[in-house]
Amino acid sequence: MQGKNSVVKKVEKAIAAMAKISAGVEANTACACWTYQPKEPQNVKKLRKF
């Protein structure tokens, strides 16, 4: 059972890392739709690189 818990924790960390990378990419790109771009949360705005 110990090995299964460690695998689950590793998967959770990997998903969190991918979500952070995805949010960073989205923070630095514009919306493809011309008429609609929702407001970004403050945490995502902090990931901007400009």
PDB file of N, CA, C and O in Angstrom:
ATOM      1  N   MET A   1       0.811  -1.186   0.000  1.00  0.00           N
ATOM      2  CA  MET A   1       0.000   0.000   0.000  1.00  0.00           C
ATOM      3  C   MET A   1       0.864   1.264   0.000  1.00  0.00           C
ATOM      4  O   MET A   1       0.459   2.275  -0.527  1.00  0.00           O
ATOM      5  N   GLN A   2       2.026   1.194   0.589  1.00  0.00           N
ATOM      6  CA  GLN A   2       2.924   2.345   0.655  1.00  0.00           C
ATOM      7  C   GLN A   2       3.362   2.785  -0.740  1.00  0.00           C
ATOM      8  O   GLN A   2       3.432   3.963  -1.020  1.00  0.00           O
ATOM      9  N   GLY A   3       3.652   1.839  -1.617  1.00  0.00           N
ATOM     10  CA  GLY A   3       4.085   2.165  -2.970  1.00  0.00           C
ATOM     11  C   GLY A   3       2.997   2.846  -3.773  1.00  0.00           C
ATOM     12  O   GLY A   3       3.260   3.727  -4.586  1.00  0.00           O
ATOM     13  N   LYS A   4       1.754   2.448  -3.557  1.00  0.00           N
ATOM     14  CA  LYS A   4       0.636   3.034  -4.281  1.00  0.00           C
ATOM     15  C   LYS A   4       0.441   4.502  -3.888  1.00  0.00           C
ATOM     16  O   LYS A   4       0.191   5.344  -4.730  1.00  0.00           O
ATOM     17  N   ASN A   5       0.612   4.813  -2.611  1.00  0.00           N
ATOM     18  CA  ASN A   5       0.461   6.181  -2.144  1.00  0.00           C
ATOM     19  C   ASN A   5       1.539   7.087  -2.732  1.00  0.00           C
ATOM     20  O   ASN A   5       1.287   8.243  -3.054  1.00  0.00           O
ATOM     21  N   SER A   6       2.751   6.575  -2.839  1.00  0.00           N
ATOM     22  CA  SER A   6       3.825   7.398  -3.393  1.00  0.00           C
ATOM     23  C   SER A   6       3.611   7.662  -4.879  1.00  0.00           C
ATOM     24  O   SER A   6       3.937   8.738  -5.369  1.00  0.00           O
ATOM     25  N   VAL A   7       3.063   6.694  -5.592  1.00  0.00           N
ATOM     26  CA  VAL A   7       2.769   6.877  -7.015  1.00  0.00           C
ATOM     27  C   VAL A   7       1.675   7.931  -7.186  1.00  0.00           C
ATOM     28  O   VAL A   7       1.771   8.800  -8.052  1.00  0.00           O
ATOM     29  N   VAL A   8       0.668   7.875  -6.344  1.00  0.00           N
ATOM     30  CA  VAL A   8      -0.421   8.848  -6.415  1.00  0.00           C
ATOM     31  C   VAL A   8       0.111  10.251  -6.146  1.00  0.00           C
ATOM     32  O   VAL A   8      -0.248  11.201  -6.830  1.00  0.00           O
ATOM     33  N   LYS A   9       0.983  10.395  -5.177  1.00  0.00           N
ATOM     34  CA  LYS A   9       1.544  11.710  -4.862  1.00  0.00           C
ATOM     35  C   LYS A   9       2.390  12.237  -6.012  1.00  0.00           C
ATOM     36  O   LYS A   9       2.367  13.427  -6.311  1.00  0.00           O
ATOM     37  N   LYS A  10       3.141  11.363  -6.676  1.00  0.00           N
ATOM     38  CA  LYS A  10       3.956  11.782  -7.813  1.00  0.00           C
ATOM     39  C   LYS A  10       3.072  12.240  -8.969  1.00  0.00           C
ATOM     40  O   LYS A  10       3.372  13.229  -9.640  1.00  0.00           O
ATOM     41  N   VAL A  11       1.990  11.535  -9.202  1.00  0.00           N
ATOM     42  CA  VAL A  11       1.062  11.909 -10.270  1.00  0.00           C
ATOM     43  C   VAL A  11       0.413  13.255  -9.948  1.00  0.00           C
ATOM     44  O   VAL A  11       0.274  14.113 -10.824  1.00  0.00           O
ATOM     45  N   GLU A  12       0.031  13.454  -8.691  1.00  0.00           N
ATOM     46  CA  GLU A  12      -0.571  14.723  -8.290  1.00  0.00           C
ATOM     47  C   GLU A  12       0.406  15.881  -8.493  1.00  0.00           C
ATOM     48  O   GLU A  12       0.022  16.952  -8.965  1.00  0.00           O
ATOM     49  N   LYS A  13       1.663  15.681  -8.161  1.00  0.00           N
ATOM     50  CA  LYS A  13       2.674  16.723  -8.355  1.00  0.00           C
ATOM     51  C   LYS A  13       2.874  17.014  -9.839  1.00  0.00           C
ATOM     52  O   LYS A  13       3.038  18.166 -10.236  1.00  0.00           O
ATOM     53  N   ALA A  14       2.851  15.977 -10.661  1.00  0.00           N
ATOM     54  CA  ALA A  14       3.023  16.164 -12.102  1.00  0.00           C
ATOM     55  C   ALA A  14       1.846  16.946 -12.690  1.00  0.00           C
ATOM     56  O   ALA A  14       2.049  17.839 -13.525  1.00  0.00           O
ATOM     57  N   ILE A  15       0.644  16.638 -12.259  1.00  0.00           N
ATOM     58  CA  ILE A  15      -0.536  17.351 -12.751  1.00  0.00           C
ATOM     59  C   ILE A  15      -0.480  18.815 -12.330  1.00  0.00           C
ATOM     60  O   ILE A  15      -0.787  19.711 -13.118  1.00  0.00           O
ATOM     61  N   ALA A  16      -0.071  19.074 -11.096  1.00  0.00           N
ATOM     62  CA  ALA A  16       0.036  20.454 -10.621  1.00  0.00           C
ATOM     63  C   ALA A  16       1.085  21.221 -11.416  1.00  0.00           C
ATOM     64  O   ALA A  16       0.882  22.390 -11.767  1.00  0.00           O
ATOM     65  N   ALA A  17       2.202  20.581 -11.730  1.00  0.00           N
ATOM     66  CA  ALA A  17       3.250  21.241 -12.509  1.00  0.00           C
ATOM     67  C   ALA A  17       2.764  21.552 -13.920  1.00  0.00           C
ATOM     68  O   ALA A  17       3.016  22.649 -14.446  1.00  0.00           O
ATOM     69  N   MET A  18       2.043  20.625 -14.538  1.00  0.00           N
ATOM     70  CA  MET A  18       1.517  20.862 -15.882  1.00  0.00           C
ATOM     71  C   MET A  18       0.483  21.981 -15.879  1.00  0.00           C
ATOM     72  O   MET A  18       0.428  22.785 -16.811  1.00  0.00           O
ATOM     73  N   ALA A  19      -0.337  22.046 -14.839  1.00  0.00           N
ATOM     74  CA  ALA A  19      -1.340  23.109 -14.746  1.00  0.00           C
ATOM     75  C   ALA A  19      -0.678  24.479 -14.605  1.00  0.00           C
ATOM     76  O   ALA A  19      -1.134  25.458 -15.202  1.00  0.00           O
ATOM     77  N   LYS A  20       0.407  24.553 -13.842  1.00  0.00           N
ATOM     78  CA  LYS A  20       1.107  25.822 -13.675  1.00  0.00           C
ATOM     79  C   LYS A  20       1.751  26.266 -14.980  1.00  0.00           C
ATOM     80  O   LYS A  20       1.691  27.445 -15.348  1.00  0.00           O
ATOM     81  N   ILE A  21       2.339  25.341 -15.711  1.00  0.00           N
ATOM     82  CA  ILE A  21       2.945  25.661 -17.001  1.00  0.00           C
ATOM     83  C   ILE A  21       1.870  26.122 -17.987  1.00  0.00           C
ATOM     84  O   ILE A  21       2.052  27.111 -18.702  1.00  0.00           O
ATOM     85  N   SER A  22       0.750  25.429 -18.009  1.00  0.00           N
ATOM     86  CA  SER A  22      -0.342  25.790 -18.900  1.00  0.00           C
ATOM     87  C   SER A  22      -0.886  27.182 -18.572  1.00  0.00           C
ATOM     88  O   SER A  22      -1.166  27.974 -19.478  1.00  0.00           O
ATOM     89  N   ALA A  23      -1.017  27.500 -17.293  1.00  0.00           N
ATOM     90  CA  ALA A  23      -1.504  28.816 -16.890  1.00  0.00           C
ATOM     91  C   ALA A  23      -0.513  29.896 -17.309  1.00  0.00           C
ATOM     92  O   ALA A  23      -0.912  30.988 -17.730  1.00  0.00           O
ATOM     93  N   GLY A  24       0.770  29.611 -17.225  1.00  0.00           N
ATOM     94  CA  GLY A  24       1.779  30.575 -17.649  1.00  0.00           C
ATOM     95  C   GLY A  24       1.719  30.845 -19.131  1.00  0.00           C
ATOM     96  O   GLY A  24       1.848  31.996 -19.576  1.00  0.00           O
ATOM     97  N   VAL A  25       1.515  29.826 -19.919  1.00  0.00           N
ATOM     98  CA  VAL A  25       1.395  29.991 -21.368  1.00  0.00           C
ATOM     99  C   VAL A  25       0.143  30.801 -21.697  1.00  0.00           C
ATOM    100  O   VAL A  25       0.181  31.716 -22.528  1.00  0.00           O
ATOM    101  N   GLU A  26      -0.957  30.492 -21.049  1.00  0.00           N
ATOM    102  CA  GLU A  26      -2.206  31.201 -21.301  1.00  0.00           C
ATOM    103  C   GLU A  26      -2.133  32.658 -20.858  1.00  0.00           C
ATOM    104  O   GLU A  26      -2.771  33.524 -21.448  1.00  0.00           O
ATOM    105  N   ALA A  27      -1.366  32.946 -19.831  1.00  0.00           N
ATOM    106  CA  ALA A  27      -1.238  34.328 -19.353  1.00  0.00           C
ATOM    107  C   ALA A  27      -0.482  35.183 -20.357  1.00  0.00           C
ATOM    108  O   ALA A  27      -0.667  36.400 -20.400  1.00  0.00           O
ATOM    109  N   ASN A  28       0.347  34.576 -21.162  1.00  0.00           N
ATOM    110  CA  ASN A  28       1.167  35.322 -22.110  1.00  0.00           C
ATOM    111  C   ASN A  28       0.633  35.302 -23.538  1.00  0.00           C
ATOM    112  O   ASN A  28       1.311  35.744 -24.451  1.00  0.00           O
ATOM    113  N   THR A  29      -0.574  34.791 -23.734  1.00  0.00           N
ATOM    114  CA  THR A  29      -1.167  34.772 -25.073  1.00  0.00           C
ATOM    115  C   THR A  29      -2.520  35.471 -25.046  1.00  0.00           C
ATOM    116  O   THR A  29      -3.183  35.541 -24.020  1.00  0.00           O
ATOM    117  N   ALA A  30      -2.925  35.956 -26.180  1.00  0.00           N
ATOM    118  CA  ALA A  30      -4.227  36.617 -26.301  1.00  0.00           C
ATOM    119  C   ALA A  30      -5.284  35.593 -26.693  1.00  0.00           C
ATOM    120  O   ALA A  30      -4.978  34.519 -27.214  1.00  0.00           O
ATOM    121  N   CYS A  31      -6.521  35.951 -26.470  1.00  0.00           N
ATOM    122  CA  CYS A  31      -7.644  35.087 -26.818  1.00  0.00           C
ATOM    123  C   CYS A  31      -7.793  35.026 -28.337  1.00  0.00           C
ATOM    124  O   CYS A  31      -7.624  36.037 -29.039  1.00  0.00           O
ATOM    125  N   ALA A  32      -8.113  33.869 -28.860  1.00  0.00           N
ATOM    126  CA  ALA A  32      -8.292  33.713 -30.301  1.00  0.00           C
ATOM    127  C   ALA A  32      -9.605  34.337 -30.778  1.00  0.00           C
ATOM    128  O   ALA A  32      -9.731  34.722 -31.938  1.00  0.00           O
ATOM    129  N   CYS A  33     -10.574  34.438 -29.890  1.00  0.00           N
ATOM    130  CA  CYS A  33     -11.859  35.067 -30.239  1.00  0.00           C
ATOM    131  C   CYS A  33     -11.714  36.574 -30.149  1.00  0.00           C
ATOM    132  O   CYS A  33     -11.181  37.098 -29.184  1.00  0.00           O
ATOM    133  N   TRP A  34     -12.203  37.275 -31.127  1.00  0.00           N
ATOM    134  CA  TRP A  34     -12.033  38.724 -31.168  1.00  0.00           C
ATOM    135  C   TRP A  34     -12.929  39.444 -30.175  1.00  0.00           C
ATOM    136  O   TRP A  34     -12.601  40.523 -29.707  1.00  0.00           O
ATOM    137  N   THR A  35     -14.077  38.883 -29.906  1.00  0.00           N
ATOM    138  CA  THR A  35     -15.058  39.615 -29.105  1.00  0.00           C
ATOM    139  C   THR A  35     -15.050  39.257 -27.630  1.00  0.00           C
ATOM    140  O   THR A  35     -15.702  39.936 -26.855  1.00  0.00           O
ATOM    141  N   TYR A  36     -14.350  38.238 -27.211  1.00  0.00           N
ATOM    142  CA  TYR A  36     -14.477  37.806 -25.824  1.00  0.00           C
ATOM    143  C   TYR A  36     -13.137  37.345 -25.266  1.00  0.00           C
ATOM    144  O   TYR A  36     -12.478  36.489 -25.826  1.00  0.00           O
ATOM    145  N   GLN A  37     -12.736  37.947 -24.190  1.00  0.00           N
ATOM    146  CA  GLN A  37     -11.580  37.478 -23.432  1.00  0.00           C
ATOM    147  C   GLN A  37     -11.894  37.705 -21.961  1.00  0.00           C
ATOM    148  O   GLN A  37     -11.950  38.846 -21.506  1.00  0.00           O
ATOM    149  N   PRO A  38     -12.119  36.634 -21.201  1.00  0.00           N
ATOM    150  CA  PRO A  38     -12.502  36.797 -19.802  1.00  0.00           C
ATOM    151  C   PRO A  38     -11.376  37.401 -18.969  1.00  0.00           C
ATOM    152  O   PRO A  38     -10.204  37.341 -19.350  1.00  0.00           O
ATOM    153  N   LYS A  39     -11.746  37.974 -17.824  1.00  0.00           N
ATOM    154  CA  LYS A  39     -10.741  38.546 -16.929  1.00  0.00           C
ATOM    155  C   LYS A  39      -9.902  37.434 -16.329  1.00  0.00           C
ATOM    156  O   LYS A  39     -10.406  36.372 -15.983  1.00  0.00           O
ATOM    157  N   GLU A  40      -8.610  37.715 -16.203  1.00  0.00           N
ATOM    158  CA  GLU A  40      -7.699  36.734 -15.617  1.00  0.00           C
ATOM    159  C   GLU A  40      -7.673  36.900 -14.104  1.00  0.00           C
ATOM    160  O   GLU A  40      -7.717  38.018 -13.602  1.00  0.00           O
ATOM    161  N   PRO A  41      -7.553  35.811 -13.376  1.00  0.00           N
ATOM    162  CA  PRO A  41      -7.368  35.921 -11.929  1.00  0.00           C
ATOM    163  C   PRO A  41      -6.008  36.551 -11.610  1.00  0.00           C
ATOM    164  O   PRO A  41      -5.084  36.513 -12.426  1.00  0.00           O
ATOM    165  N   GLN A  42      -5.872  37.143 -10.445  1.00  0.00           N
ATOM    166  CA  GLN A  42      -4.629  37.792 -10.042  1.00  0.00           C
ATOM    167  C   GLN A  42      -3.459  36.814 -10.050  1.00  0.00           C
ATOM    168  O   GLN A  42      -2.344  37.188 -10.409  1.00  0.00           O
ATOM    169  N   ASN A  43      -3.672  35.567  -9.650  1.00  0.00           N
ATOM    170  CA  ASN A  43      -2.584  34.589  -9.619  1.00  0.00           C
ATOM    171  C   ASN A  43      -2.039  34.307 -11.009  1.00  0.00           C
ATOM    172  O   ASN A  43      -0.843  34.082 -11.181  1.00  0.00           O
ATOM    173  N   VAL A  44      -2.900  34.330 -12.004  1.00  0.00           N
ATOM    174  CA  VAL A  44      -2.449  34.088 -13.374  1.00  0.00           C
ATOM    175  C   VAL A  44      -1.728  35.318 -13.913  1.00  0.00           C
ATOM    176  O   VAL A  44      -0.754  35.196 -14.634  1.00  0.00           O
ATOM    177  N   LYS A  45      -2.179  36.508 -13.543  1.00  0.00           N
ATOM    178  CA  LYS A  45      -1.515  37.725 -13.998  1.00  0.00           C
ATOM    179  C   LYS A  45      -0.081  37.790 -13.505  1.00  0.00           C
ATOM    180  O   LYS A  45       0.781  38.366 -14.154  1.00  0.00           O
ATOM    181  N   LYS A  46       0.196  37.208 -12.367  1.00  0.00           N
ATOM    182  CA  LYS A  46       1.560  37.204 -11.815  1.00  0.00           C
ATOM    183  C   LYS A  46       2.504  36.364 -12.668  1.00  0.00           C
ATOM    184  O   LYS A  46       3.709  36.527 -12.585  1.00  0.00           O
ATOM    185  N   LEU A  47       1.981  35.492 -13.508  1.00  0.00           N
ATOM    186  CA  LEU A  47       2.808  34.608 -14.330  1.00  0.00           C
ATOM    187  C   LEU A  47       3.242  35.270 -15.639  1.00  0.00           C
ATOM    188  O   LEU A  47       3.996  34.679 -16.392  1.00  0.00           O
ATOM    189  N   ARG A  48       2.775  36.496 -15.909  1.00  0.00           N
ATOM    190  CA  ARG A  48       3.134  37.169 -17.151  1.00  0.00           C
ATOM    191  C   ARG A  48       4.631  37.438 -17.217  1.00  0.00           C
ATOM    192  O   ARG A  48       5.287  37.636 -16.217  1.00  0.00           O
ATOM    193  N   LYS A  49       5.148  37.485 -18.430  1.00  0.00           N
ATOM    194  CA  LYS A  49       6.575  37.706 -18.622  1.00  0.00           C
ATOM    195  C   LYS A  49       6.861  39.033 -19.302  1.00  0.00           C
ATOM    196  O   LYS A  49       7.964  39.265 -19.753  1.00  0.00           O
ATOM    197  N   PHE A  50       5.885  39.909 -19.394  1.00  0.00           N
ATOM    198  CA  PHE A  50       6.127  41.215 -20.027  1.00  0.00           C
ATOM    199  C   PHE A  50       5.782  42.316 -19.085  1.00  0.00           C
ATOM    200  O   PHE A  50       5.253  42.206 -18.068  1.00  0.00           O
TER     201      PHE A  50
END
